[in-house]
Amino acid sequence: MASTDNSPELMPANGLQPTPGKPIGVKKNAIYKDAKMMQSPQPIYGHDMPHQIQRVVSNGKQCSGKEEKQRDIIEDMKLAISHSSGEPEPILASVINHYVQTLNQRNMRYPTNQDLNYDTLAPLLHFHLNNAGDPFLGSSFSLNSTTFEVCVLDWFANLWEIEKSEYWGYVTTGGTEGNLHGILVGREQFPDGILYTSQDSHYSIVKIARMYRMKCVKVNTSVSGEIDCVDLKALLLAHKTKPAIINLNIGTTMKGGIDDLDLVTQTLEECGFTPDRFYLHCDGALFGMMLPFVKGAPNITFRKPIGSEAIYGHKFLGCPIPCGIVITRLEYINALSRDVEIIASRDATITGSRSGHAPIFLWYALKRRGLRGLQNEVHKCIMNARYLQNRLCDVGIGAMLNKFSNTVAFETPVDDGFIHRWNLACIGNIAHVVVMQHVTIEILDSLGNFYKSD
């Protein structure tokens, strides 16, 4: 679905330039002191891992403190499952009520929408709903929600401009499964293809390459986190005899960088790759849901030569069950699918049993908001992100906000207590806040005031 003319034209306060002011209360070598510090975080993979992460993999010592803390929580909340005859309902209710209270804390680390109410759907929890198999064919298990699932898929097919008769997809367990499926489709098209992905890609992409035993080539990124097409061109020319499977980031995790689909396609053509020798998978993550509602934003559409796109359902839409959506071209699915007699359906998904509740929650979220409601929420998130960038500038903190993004990147605070209090995600000298629907101006002011007091 193309952007409407009356969509808000949202722009970052200072584009991709760091806000002025000296770093206050941040770690040394802050990210804007030297442009090199804004290069991508180190890949969380193999020998490229930072030293402290290597220790986690090699001997687990780095995790021991967290494991002990987890055990303490289990003991304090009396969560251990004993071998007795069972616990009375009031005791279990007390445990759950206490846990609910612990959830009412600040959360700006992960892009999940906490502004939600699904009380209407509570009766569904009395049923086991299982959407095993192809959602378009149903299965022999009658307690399913595939009709709701197909409605959700049709909505996204329309959003990303592909005809109902030309697409296939399903509701996944999350973005990683969507990436697993999309890249698998690409690999089935090109078994000897090379997977190209940027240094700022989600860690699942490298994990997927390892699982599928694919050669994975990492491409440099710009300061803003976008794929460097000059480097991509050099790498493509160096491996010109092999088909290219390219993962495109529609909003990177730490900086919200959006890879330029048109420029990547042009780069492939300049390197002599015809459409029958490349496959493009779009990791839509959070932004794949938001960009269609922003005027002037890149148009990620199946009218362009993409093979698949995957997004999260529990991020912007706020589904309380981790889930996602993957859409691909129907013509590619025959290479993956197999008829399975026991479920009387076709198997073309990564997992077998799939949540039947998640599609209904997604359907409810989309129906309740409507296009105008979704557009208003996108506008609110991006405008509030602009506000935060300016607020950090006011207290002397260098901050960056990518165009069309609600992810504000800034220098990592020195105080670990501050990081824990605000549940901030940090990699090296970079921290970020993802401004979602539940993050209010008052919360952002409070964050800025804490920085100022430091």
Tab-separated table of C-alpha atoms in Angstrom:
chain	number	residue	atom	x	y	z
A	1	MET	CA	0.000	0.000	0.000
A	2	ALA	CA	1.509	3.264	-1.044
A	3	SER	CA	1.702	6.157	1.378
A	4	THR	CA	-1.330	8.408	1.353
A	5	ASP	CA	-0.944	12.083	0.448
A	6	ASN	CA	-2.201	13.223	3.831
A	7	SER	CA	0.262	11.089	5.761
A	8	PRO	CA	2.408	13.101	8.155
A	9	GLU	CA	5.752	14.051	6.697
A	10	LEU	CA	8.040	13.088	9.535
A	11	MET	CA	11.652	14.167	9.615
A	12	PRO	CA	14.373	13.916	12.248
A	13	ALA	CA	15.202	17.102	14.069
A	14	ASN	CA	18.777	17.159	12.826
A	15	GLY	CA	18.826	14.514	10.124
A	16	LEU	CA	21.713	12.145	10.714
A	17	GLN	CA	23.957	14.727	12.314
A	18	PRO	CA	24.845	14.356	15.993
A	19	THR	CA	23.264	16.885	18.261
A	20	PRO	CA	25.710	19.460	19.643
A	21	GLY	CA	27.007	19.488	23.158
A	22	LYS	CA	29.720	17.704	25.058
A	23	PRO	CA	29.079	14.218	26.400
A	24	ILE	CA	27.772	14.314	29.960
A	25	GLY	CA	27.656	11.227	32.138
A	26	VAL	CA	28.681	8.920	29.315
A	27	LYS	CA	31.513	6.511	28.686
A	28	LYS	CA	34.822	7.692	27.309
A	29	ASN	CA	35.297	7.836	23.540
A	30	ALA	CA	31.637	8.676	23.130
A	31	ILE	CA	30.144	7.831	19.788
A	32	TYR	CA	30.197	11.325	18.373
A	33	LYS	CA	33.708	12.186	19.488
A	34	ASP	CA	34.937	10.200	16.517
A	35	ALA	CA	32.793	9.148	13.570
A	36	LYS	CA	34.439	5.739	13.675
A	37	MET	CA	32.717	5.090	16.972
A	38	MET	CA	29.401	5.172	15.142
A	39	GLN	CA	30.375	2.230	12.997
A	40	SER	CA	28.384	-0.931	13.574
A	41	PRO	CA	28.715	-2.905	16.786
A	42	GLN	CA	31.000	-5.913	16.450
A	43	PRO	CA	29.265	-8.945	14.945
A	44	ILE	CA	28.074	-11.276	17.671
A	45	TYR	CA	29.512	-14.314	15.978
A	46	GLY	CA	32.607	-16.491	15.933
A	47	HIS	CA	36.042	-14.945	16.376
A	48	ASP	CA	34.643	-11.482	15.633
A	49	MET	CA	32.974	-11.466	19.034
A	50	PRO	CA	34.009	-8.870	21.597
A	51	HIS	CA	36.254	-10.404	24.258
A	52	GLN	CA	33.650	-10.352	27.000
A	53	ILE	CA	31.121	-12.139	24.799
A	54	GLN	CA	33.695	-14.738	23.798
A	55	ARG	CA	34.040	-15.621	27.485
A	56	VAL	CA	30.321	-16.342	27.657
A	57	VAL	CA	30.584	-18.826	24.815
A	58	SER	CA	33.862	-20.377	25.899
A	59	ASN	CA	33.266	-21.046	29.577
A	60	GLY	CA	30.044	-19.380	30.705
A	61	LYS	CA	31.690	-17.395	33.531
A	62	GLN	CA	30.226	-14.126	32.294
A	63	CYS	CA	26.727	-15.591	32.653
A	64	SER	CA	27.181	-17.095	36.108
A	65	GLY	CA	26.011	-13.956	37.915
A	66	LYS	CA	22.865	-13.752	35.819
A	67	GLU	CA	22.142	-17.425	36.371
A	68	GLU	CA	22.499	-16.975	40.137
A	69	LYS	CA	20.173	-13.976	40.039
A	70	GLN	CA	17.628	-16.002	38.084
A	71	ARG	CA	17.794	-18.745	40.717
A	72	ASP	CA	17.322	-16.172	43.481
A	73	ILE	CA	14.188	-14.853	41.777
A	74	ILE	CA	12.813	-18.380	41.437
A	75	GLU	CA	13.394	-18.961	45.152
A	76	ASP	CA	12.007	-15.595	46.286
A	77	MET	CA	8.827	-15.970	44.230
A	78	LYS	CA	8.450	-19.669	45.106
A	79	LEU	CA	8.223	-20.617	41.440
A	80	ALA	CA	9.823	-24.056	41.638
A	81	ILE	CA	7.463	-26.843	40.570
A	82	SER	CA	7.420	-29.468	43.317
A	83	HIS	CA	6.372	-33.106	43.214
A	84	SER	CA	3.493	-32.557	45.622
A	85	SER	CA	-0.185	-33.005	44.844
A	86	GLY	CA	-0.532	-29.444	43.623
A	87	GLU	CA	-0.865	-25.886	44.906
A	88	PRO	CA	-4.169	-24.226	45.870
A	89	GLU	CA	-5.503	-21.654	43.399
A	90	PRO	CA	-5.221	-18.683	45.838
A	91	ILE	CA	-1.488	-19.310	46.264
A	92	LEU	CA	-0.946	-19.483	42.501
A	93	ALA	CA	-3.024	-16.323	42.027
A	94	SER	CA	-0.866	-14.540	44.599
A	95	VAL	CA	2.310	-15.515	42.740
A	96	ILE	CA	0.902	-14.274	39.434
A	97	ASN	CA	-0.311	-11.004	40.977
A	98	HIS	CA	3.150	-10.378	42.390
A	99	TYR	CA	4.702	-11.103	38.994
A	100	VAL	CA	2.300	-8.683	37.296
A	101	GLN	CA	3.468	-5.949	39.650
A	102	THR	CA	7.078	-6.528	38.600
A	103	LEU	CA	6.070	-6.006	34.962
A	104	ASN	CA	4.913	-2.440	35.592
A	105	GLN	CA	8.396	-1.018	35.134
A	106	ARG	CA	10.096	1.230	32.609
A	107	ASN	CA	10.863	-0.501	29.334
A	108	MET	CA	12.530	1.451	26.565
A	109	ARG	CA	15.081	-1.180	25.616
A	110	TYR	CA	13.004	-3.305	23.287
A	111	PRO	CA	10.505	-2.080	20.688
A	112	THR	CA	7.426	-3.715	22.154
A	113	ASN	CA	4.154	-1.820	22.399
A	114	GLN	CA	2.860	-2.006	25.988
A	115	ASP	CA	-0.155	0.222	25.295
A	116	LEU	CA	-2.648	-2.563	24.723
A	117	ASN	CA	-5.833	-4.137	26.031
A	118	TYR	CA	-6.992	-7.534	24.853
A	119	ASP	CA	-9.510	-8.297	27.617
A	120	THR	CA	-12.149	-9.065	24.975
A	121	LEU	CA	-10.097	-12.049	23.833
A	122	ALA	CA	-9.650	-13.551	27.310
A	123	PRO	CA	-12.289	-16.305	26.709
A	124	LEU	CA	-10.043	-17.724	23.981
A	125	LEU	CA	-7.595	-18.848	26.659
A	126	HIS	CA	-10.036	-21.631	27.524
A	127	PHE	CA	-9.261	-23.292	24.191
A	128	HIS	CA	-6.230	-24.924	22.652
A	129	LEU	CA	-5.978	-23.398	19.169
A	130	ASN	CA	-3.433	-24.889	16.791
A	131	ASN	CA	-2.805	-23.703	13.231
A	132	ALA	CA	-0.628	-26.573	12.046
A	133	GLY	CA	-0.074	-26.735	8.306
A	134	ASP	CA	-0.819	-24.342	5.470
A	135	PRO	CA	-3.196	-21.586	6.652
A	136	PHE	CA	-4.811	-21.421	3.217
A	137	LEU	CA	-5.707	-25.117	3.283
A	138	GLY	CA	-6.498	-25.631	6.950
A	139	SER	CA	-5.854	-28.987	8.588
A	140	SER	CA	-7.576	-31.949	10.172
A	141	PHE	CA	-7.318	-30.249	13.575
A	142	SER	CA	-10.638	-28.418	13.866
A	143	LEU	CA	-9.702	-26.067	16.724
A	144	ASN	CA	-7.796	-23.595	14.572
A	145	SER	CA	-7.950	-19.926	13.607
A	146	THR	CA	-6.727	-20.147	10.019
A	147	THR	CA	-9.621	-17.997	8.767
A	148	PHE	CA	-8.377	-15.165	10.993
A	149	GLU	CA	-4.812	-15.885	9.914
A	150	VAL	CA	-5.640	-15.573	6.214
A	151	CYS	CA	-7.379	-12.233	6.865
A	152	VAL	CA	-4.226	-10.947	8.582
A	153	LEU	CA	-2.049	-12.191	5.721
A	154	ASP	CA	-4.329	-10.581	3.134
A	155	TRP	CA	-4.018	-7.274	4.987
A	156	PHE	CA	-0.224	-7.378	4.865
A	157	ALA	CA	-0.253	-8.516	1.242
A	158	ASN	CA	-2.248	-5.387	0.436
A	159	LEU	CA	0.092	-3.239	2.535
A	160	TRP	CA	3.115	-4.543	0.620
A	161	GLU	CA	1.343	-4.504	-2.751
A	162	ILE	CA	1.116	-8.104	-3.874
A	163	GLU	CA	-2.041	-9.717	-5.252
A	164	LYS	CA	-3.832	-12.364	-3.213
A	165	SER	CA	-3.356	-14.841	-6.033
A	166	GLU	CA	0.407	-14.258	-6.095
A	167	TYR	CA	1.500	-14.512	-2.472
A	168	TRP	CA	1.871	-17.081	0.277
A	169	GLY	CA	2.654	-16.574	3.938
A	170	TYR	CA	1.866	-17.456	7.516
A	171	VAL	CA	1.952	-16.159	11.079
A	172	THR	CA	5.307	-17.099	12.603
A	173	THR	CA	6.677	-17.242	16.132
A	174	GLY	CA	8.580	-13.997	15.536
A	175	GLY	CA	10.997	-12.142	13.294
A	176	THR	CA	13.689	-14.804	13.466
A	177	GLU	CA	11.365	-17.490	12.108
A	178	GLY	CA	10.306	-15.081	9.366
A	179	ASN	CA	13.957	-14.604	8.460
A	180	LEU	CA	14.512	-18.365	8.642
A	181	HIS	CA	11.715	-18.898	6.151
A	182	GLY	CA	12.578	-16.033	3.812
A	183	ILE	CA	16.246	-16.989	3.548
A	184	LEU	CA	15.297	-20.652	3.151
A	185	VAL	CA	13.145	-19.698	0.163
A	186	GLY	CA	16.141	-17.858	-1.284
A	187	ARG	CA	18.449	-20.796	-0.683
A	188	GLU	CA	16.000	-23.194	-2.345
A	189	GLN	CA	16.029	-20.921	-5.387
A	190	PHE	CA	19.832	-20.750	-5.349
A	191	PRO	CA	21.357	-23.713	-3.442
A	192	ASP	CA	24.885	-22.447	-4.157
A	193	GLY	CA	24.042	-18.804	-3.495
A	194	ILE	CA	26.016	-16.572	-1.136
A	195	LEU	CA	24.176	-14.740	1.640
A	196	TYR	CA	25.084	-11.039	1.900
A	197	THR	CA	24.071	-9.092	4.982
A	198	SER	CA	25.269	-5.887	6.604
A	199	GLN	CA	27.335	-5.589	9.767
A	200	ASP	CA	24.308	-4.017	11.480
A	201	SER	CA	21.952	-6.895	10.692
A	202	HIS	CA	20.046	-8.699	13.408
A	203	TYR	CA	22.057	-11.510	14.961
A	204	SER	CA	19.547	-14.046	13.644
A	205	ILE	CA	20.839	-13.629	10.085
A	206	VAL	CA	24.303	-14.956	10.893
A	207	LYS	CA	22.744	-17.708	13.006
A	208	ILE	CA	20.558	-18.688	10.056
A	209	ALA	CA	23.598	-18.834	7.770
A	210	ARG	CA	25.258	-21.214	10.212
A	211	MET	CA	22.136	-23.379	10.481
A	212	TYR	CA	21.776	-23.622	6.707
A	213	ARG	CA	25.544	-24.016	6.168
A	214	MET	CA	25.500	-21.025	3.835
A	215	LYS	CA	28.481	-18.863	3.027
A	216	CYS	CA	27.752	-15.509	4.640
A	217	VAL	CA	29.495	-12.306	3.565
A	218	LYS	CA	29.213	-9.272	5.827
A	219	VAL	CA	28.951	-5.869	4.189
A	220	ASN	CA	30.147	-2.621	5.754
A	221	THR	CA	27.637	-0.043	6.885
A	222	SER	CA	27.451	3.723	6.984
A	223	VAL	CA	27.526	5.747	10.192
A	224	SER	CA	23.729	5.650	10.211
A	225	GLY	CA	23.636	1.848	10.001
A	226	GLU	CA	22.648	1.449	6.335
A	227	ILE	CA	24.327	-1.056	4.038
A	228	ASP	CA	27.306	0.403	2.152
A	229	CYS	CA	26.562	-0.268	-1.516
A	230	VAL	CA	30.129	0.612	-2.546
A	231	ASP	CA	31.392	-2.236	-0.384
A	232	LEU	CA	28.511	-4.441	-1.528
A	233	LYS	CA	29.493	-3.850	-5.142
A	234	ALA	CA	33.086	-4.867	-4.495
A	235	LEU	CA	31.965	-8.032	-2.719
A	236	LEU	CA	29.479	-8.947	-5.445
A	237	LEU	CA	32.141	-8.556	-8.123
A	238	ALA	CA	34.512	-10.717	-6.081
A	239	HIS	CA	31.920	-13.523	-6.029
A	240	LYS	CA	30.322	-12.893	-9.390
A	241	THR	CA	30.060	-16.567	-10.339
A	242	LYS	CA	27.690	-17.319	-7.454
A	243	PRO	CA	24.056	-16.183	-7.166
A	244	ALA	CA	23.382	-13.540	-4.527
A	245	ILE	CA	20.926	-13.885	-1.650
A	246	ILE	CA	20.752	-10.505	0.069
A	247	ASN	CA	19.220	-9.710	3.432
A	248	LEU	CA	17.987	-6.118	3.554
A	249	ASN	CA	17.355	-4.418	6.886
A	250	ILE	CA	14.215	-2.325	7.067
A	251	GLY	CA	15.330	-0.707	10.296
A	252	THR	CA	18.441	-1.974	12.082
A	253	THR	CA	18.251	-2.956	15.729
A	254	MET	CA	20.486	-0.324	17.336
A	255	LYS	CA	20.245	2.669	14.987
A	256	GLY	CA	17.119	2.164	12.914
A	257	GLY	CA	19.049	2.296	9.629
A	258	ILE	CA	17.050	1.399	6.520
A	259	ASP	CA	18.882	-0.287	3.653
A	260	ASP	CA	18.223	1.342	0.276
A	261	LEU	CA	16.292	-1.291	-1.691
A	262	ASP	CA	16.485	0.633	-4.962
A	263	LEU	CA	20.228	1.265	-4.660
A	264	VAL	CA	20.901	-2.383	-3.789
A	265	THR	CA	18.910	-3.483	-6.841
A	266	GLN	CA	20.819	-1.002	-9.004
A	267	THR	CA	24.120	-2.285	-7.582
A	268	LEU	CA	23.175	-5.859	-8.483
A	269	GLU	CA	22.381	-4.797	-12.043
A	270	GLU	CA	25.661	-2.880	-12.346
A	271	CYS	CA	27.505	-6.036	-11.284
A	272	GLY	CA	25.776	-8.070	-13.974
A	273	PHE	CA	23.290	-9.899	-11.739
A	274	THR	CA	20.045	-10.435	-13.625
A	275	PRO	CA	16.802	-11.088	-11.664
A	276	ASP	CA	17.221	-14.830	-12.194
A	277	ARG	CA	20.520	-14.723	-10.248
A	278	PHE	CA	19.574	-12.883	-7.065
A	279	TYR	CA	17.047	-13.076	-4.248
A	280	LEU	CA	16.151	-10.237	-1.871
A	281	HIS	CA	14.768	-10.893	1.603
A	282	CYS	CA	13.590	-7.906	3.645
A	283	ASP	CA	13.926	-8.118	7.407
A	284	GLY	CA	11.100	-5.701	8.173
A	285	ALA	CA	11.409	-6.179	11.958
A	286	LEU	CA	9.672	-3.107	13.439
A	287	PHE	CA	9.788	-0.595	10.575
A	288	GLY	CA	8.195	-2.813	7.929
A	289	MET	CA	4.935	-2.122	9.713
A	290	MET	CA	5.526	1.619	10.105
A	291	LEU	CA	7.054	2.888	6.847
A	292	PRO	CA	3.912	2.552	4.684
A	293	PHE	CA	2.245	5.154	6.907
A	294	VAL	CA	4.958	7.814	6.597
A	295	LYS	CA	4.992	10.222	3.676
A	296	GLY	CA	8.256	10.159	1.743
A	297	ALA	CA	9.470	6.930	3.355
A	298	PRO	CA	11.051	4.217	1.171
A	299	ASN	CA	8.408	2.076	-0.482
A	300	ILE	CA	9.057	-1.570	0.384
A	301	THR	CA	6.800	-3.368	-2.049
A	302	PHE	CA	6.524	-6.603	-3.995
A	303	ARG	CA	6.219	-4.468	-7.116
A	304	LYS	CA	9.983	-4.330	-6.744
A	305	PRO	CA	12.097	-7.503	-7.099
A	306	ILE	CA	11.932	-8.658	-3.480
A	307	GLY	CA	11.295	-12.309	-2.729
A	308	SER	CA	10.049	-12.098	0.853
A	309	GLU	CA	9.465	-9.799	3.804
A	310	ALA	CA	9.138	-10.604	7.494
A	311	ILE	CA	8.048	-8.464	10.444
A	312	TYR	CA	7.284	-8.874	14.126
A	313	GLY	CA	3.683	-8.945	15.312
A	314	HIS	CA	4.450	-8.267	18.958
A	315	LYS	CA	6.339	-5.023	18.419
A	316	PHE	CA	4.348	-2.194	16.866
A	317	LEU	CA	1.011	-4.043	16.937
A	318	GLY	CA	1.604	-5.106	20.531
A	319	CYS	CA	0.438	-8.707	20.332
A	320	PRO	CA	1.046	-10.162	23.828
A	321	ILE	CA	2.185	-13.433	22.246
A	322	PRO	CA	5.551	-13.306	20.421
A	323	CYS	CA	4.721	-13.696	16.750
A	324	GLY	CA	5.460	-12.390	13.279
A	325	ILE	CA	4.354	-12.405	9.673
A	326	VAL	CA	6.230	-13.610	6.619
A	327	ILE	CA	5.055	-13.035	3.054
A	328	THR	CA	6.673	-14.505	-0.046
A	329	ARG	CA	5.762	-15.158	-3.655
A	330	LEU	CA	3.511	-18.167	-4.213
A	331	GLU	CA	5.634	-19.380	-7.126
A	332	TYR	CA	8.517	-20.109	-4.734
A	333	ILE	CA	6.589	-22.296	-2.300
A	334	ASN	CA	6.297	-25.430	-4.414
A	335	ALA	CA	10.008	-26.066	-3.900
A	336	LEU	CA	9.463	-26.096	-0.118
A	337	SER	CA	6.055	-27.652	0.412
A	338	ARG	CA	5.132	-31.265	0.987
A	339	ASP	CA	1.713	-32.826	1.532
A	340	VAL	CA	1.364	-34.312	5.024
A	341	GLU	CA	-1.384	-36.895	5.386
A	342	ILE	CA	-1.619	-36.903	9.174
A	343	ILE	CA	-2.671	-33.234	9.288
A	344	ALA	CA	-4.431	-33.278	5.916
A	345	SER	CA	-2.562	-30.173	4.868
A	346	ARG	CA	0.545	-28.922	3.143
A	347	ASP	CA	3.761	-28.412	5.073
A	348	ALA	CA	5.572	-25.262	3.977
A	349	THR	CA	6.230	-23.643	7.355
A	350	ILE	CA	9.324	-23.807	9.556
A	351	THR	CA	7.472	-25.080	12.624
A	352	GLY	CA	4.738	-27.707	12.770
A	353	SER	CA	2.265	-26.703	15.458
A	354	ARG	CA	1.677	-22.953	15.446
A	355	SER	CA	-0.215	-20.702	17.824
A	356	GLY	CA	-3.852	-20.311	16.906
A	357	HIS	CA	-4.207	-17.463	19.369
A	358	ALA	CA	-1.615	-15.125	17.826
A	359	PRO	CA	-3.488	-14.647	14.502
A	360	ILE	CA	-6.664	-13.668	16.369
A	361	PHE	CA	-4.772	-11.133	18.480
A	362	LEU	CA	-3.222	-9.695	15.309
A	363	TRP	CA	-6.610	-9.606	13.572
A	364	TYR	CA	-8.116	-7.823	16.585
A	365	ALA	CA	-5.287	-5.278	16.711
A	366	LEU	CA	-5.657	-4.414	13.022
A	367	LYS	CA	-9.464	-4.291	13.051
A	368	ARG	CA	-9.583	-2.197	16.214
A	369	ARG	CA	-7.153	0.457	14.989
A	370	GLY	CA	-7.880	0.713	11.288
A	371	LEU	CA	-5.532	2.440	8.858
A	372	ARG	CA	-6.089	5.871	10.385
A	373	GLY	CA	-5.429	4.641	13.897
A	374	LEU	CA	-2.199	2.952	12.838
A	375	GLN	CA	-1.076	6.086	11.026
A	376	ASN	CA	-1.723	8.188	14.124
A	377	GLU	CA	0.329	5.807	16.261
A	378	VAL	CA	3.241	5.929	13.814
A	379	HIS	CA	3.069	9.724	13.855
A	380	LYS	CA	3.097	9.791	17.657
A	381	CYS	CA	6.096	7.463	17.947
A	382	ILE	CA	8.251	9.349	15.452
A	383	MET	CA	7.331	12.798	16.775
A	384	ASN	CA	8.129	11.685	20.323
A	385	ALA	CA	11.449	10.280	19.104
A	386	ARG	CA	12.261	13.689	17.655
A	387	TYR	CA	11.351	15.208	21.007
A	388	LEU	CA	13.724	12.859	22.828
A	389	GLN	CA	16.580	13.663	20.462
A	390	ASN	CA	16.111	17.375	21.149
A	391	ARG	CA	15.704	16.732	24.880
A	392	LEU	CA	19.035	14.908	25.013
A	393	CYS	CA	20.594	17.749	23.035
A	394	ASP	CA	19.346	20.182	25.663
A	395	VAL	CA	21.290	18.375	28.387
A	396	GLY	CA	24.436	18.044	26.268
A	397	ILE	CA	24.134	14.433	25.103
A	398	GLY	CA	25.020	13.594	21.506
A	399	ALA	CA	22.113	11.718	19.926
A	400	MET	CA	21.203	10.446	16.475
A	401	LEU	CA	17.804	9.831	14.921
A	402	ASN	CA	17.607	8.269	11.488
A	403	LYS	CA	15.088	9.549	9.010
A	404	PHE	CA	11.689	7.821	9.409
A	405	SER	CA	12.894	6.140	12.612
A	406	ASN	CA	11.679	6.026	16.203
A	407	THR	CA	15.017	4.676	17.488
A	408	VAL	CA	17.177	7.307	19.190
A	409	ALA	CA	20.841	6.289	19.551
A	410	PHE	CA	23.088	8.078	22.039
A	411	GLU	CA	26.197	7.650	24.186
A	412	THR	CA	26.096	4.831	26.700
A	413	PRO	CA	25.694	6.155	30.267
A	414	VAL	CA	28.544	5.458	32.687
A	415	ASP	CA	26.243	4.489	35.550
A	416	ASP	CA	25.160	0.851	35.285
A	417	GLY	CA	22.384	1.596	37.761
A	418	PHE	CA	21.015	4.186	35.345
A	419	ILE	CA	21.097	1.642	32.519
A	420	HIS	CA	19.272	-0.917	34.664
A	421	ARG	CA	16.721	1.603	35.937
A	422	TRP	CA	15.698	2.553	32.416
A	423	ASN	CA	16.230	-0.926	30.957
A	424	LEU	CA	18.466	0.480	28.210
A	425	ALA	CA	20.011	-1.678	25.491
A	426	CYS	CA	23.722	-0.934	25.052
A	427	ILE	CA	26.403	-2.210	22.694
A	428	GLY	CA	29.807	-0.707	23.367
A	429	ASN	CA	29.490	3.070	23.420
A	430	ILE	CA	26.021	3.087	21.893
A	431	ALA	CA	22.739	2.955	23.790
A	432	HIS	CA	19.297	3.455	22.368
A	433	VAL	CA	15.703	4.166	23.237
A	434	VAL	CA	12.950	2.841	20.994
A	435	VAL	CA	10.041	5.247	21.391
A	436	MET	CA	6.908	3.112	21.239
A	437	GLN	CA	3.241	3.923	21.840
A	438	HIS	CA	3.437	3.564	25.627
A	439	VAL	CA	6.475	5.867	25.968
A	440	THR	CA	5.035	9.259	26.896
A	441	ILE	CA	6.525	12.751	26.863
A	442	GLU	CA	6.548	12.609	30.675
A	443	ILE	CA	8.725	9.475	30.603
A	444	LEU	CA	11.091	11.084	28.094
A	445	ASP	CA	11.319	14.220	30.235
A	446	SER	CA	12.115	12.069	33.238
A	447	LEU	CA	14.912	10.361	31.307
A	448	GLY	CA	16.310	13.729	30.234
A	449	ASN	CA	16.125	15.069	33.786
A	450	PHE	CA	18.108	12.110	35.119
A	451	TYR	CA	20.804	12.817	32.546
A	452	LYS	CA	20.774	16.469	33.508
A	453	SER	CA	21.130	15.676	37.210
A	454	ASP	CA	24.204	13.558	36.401
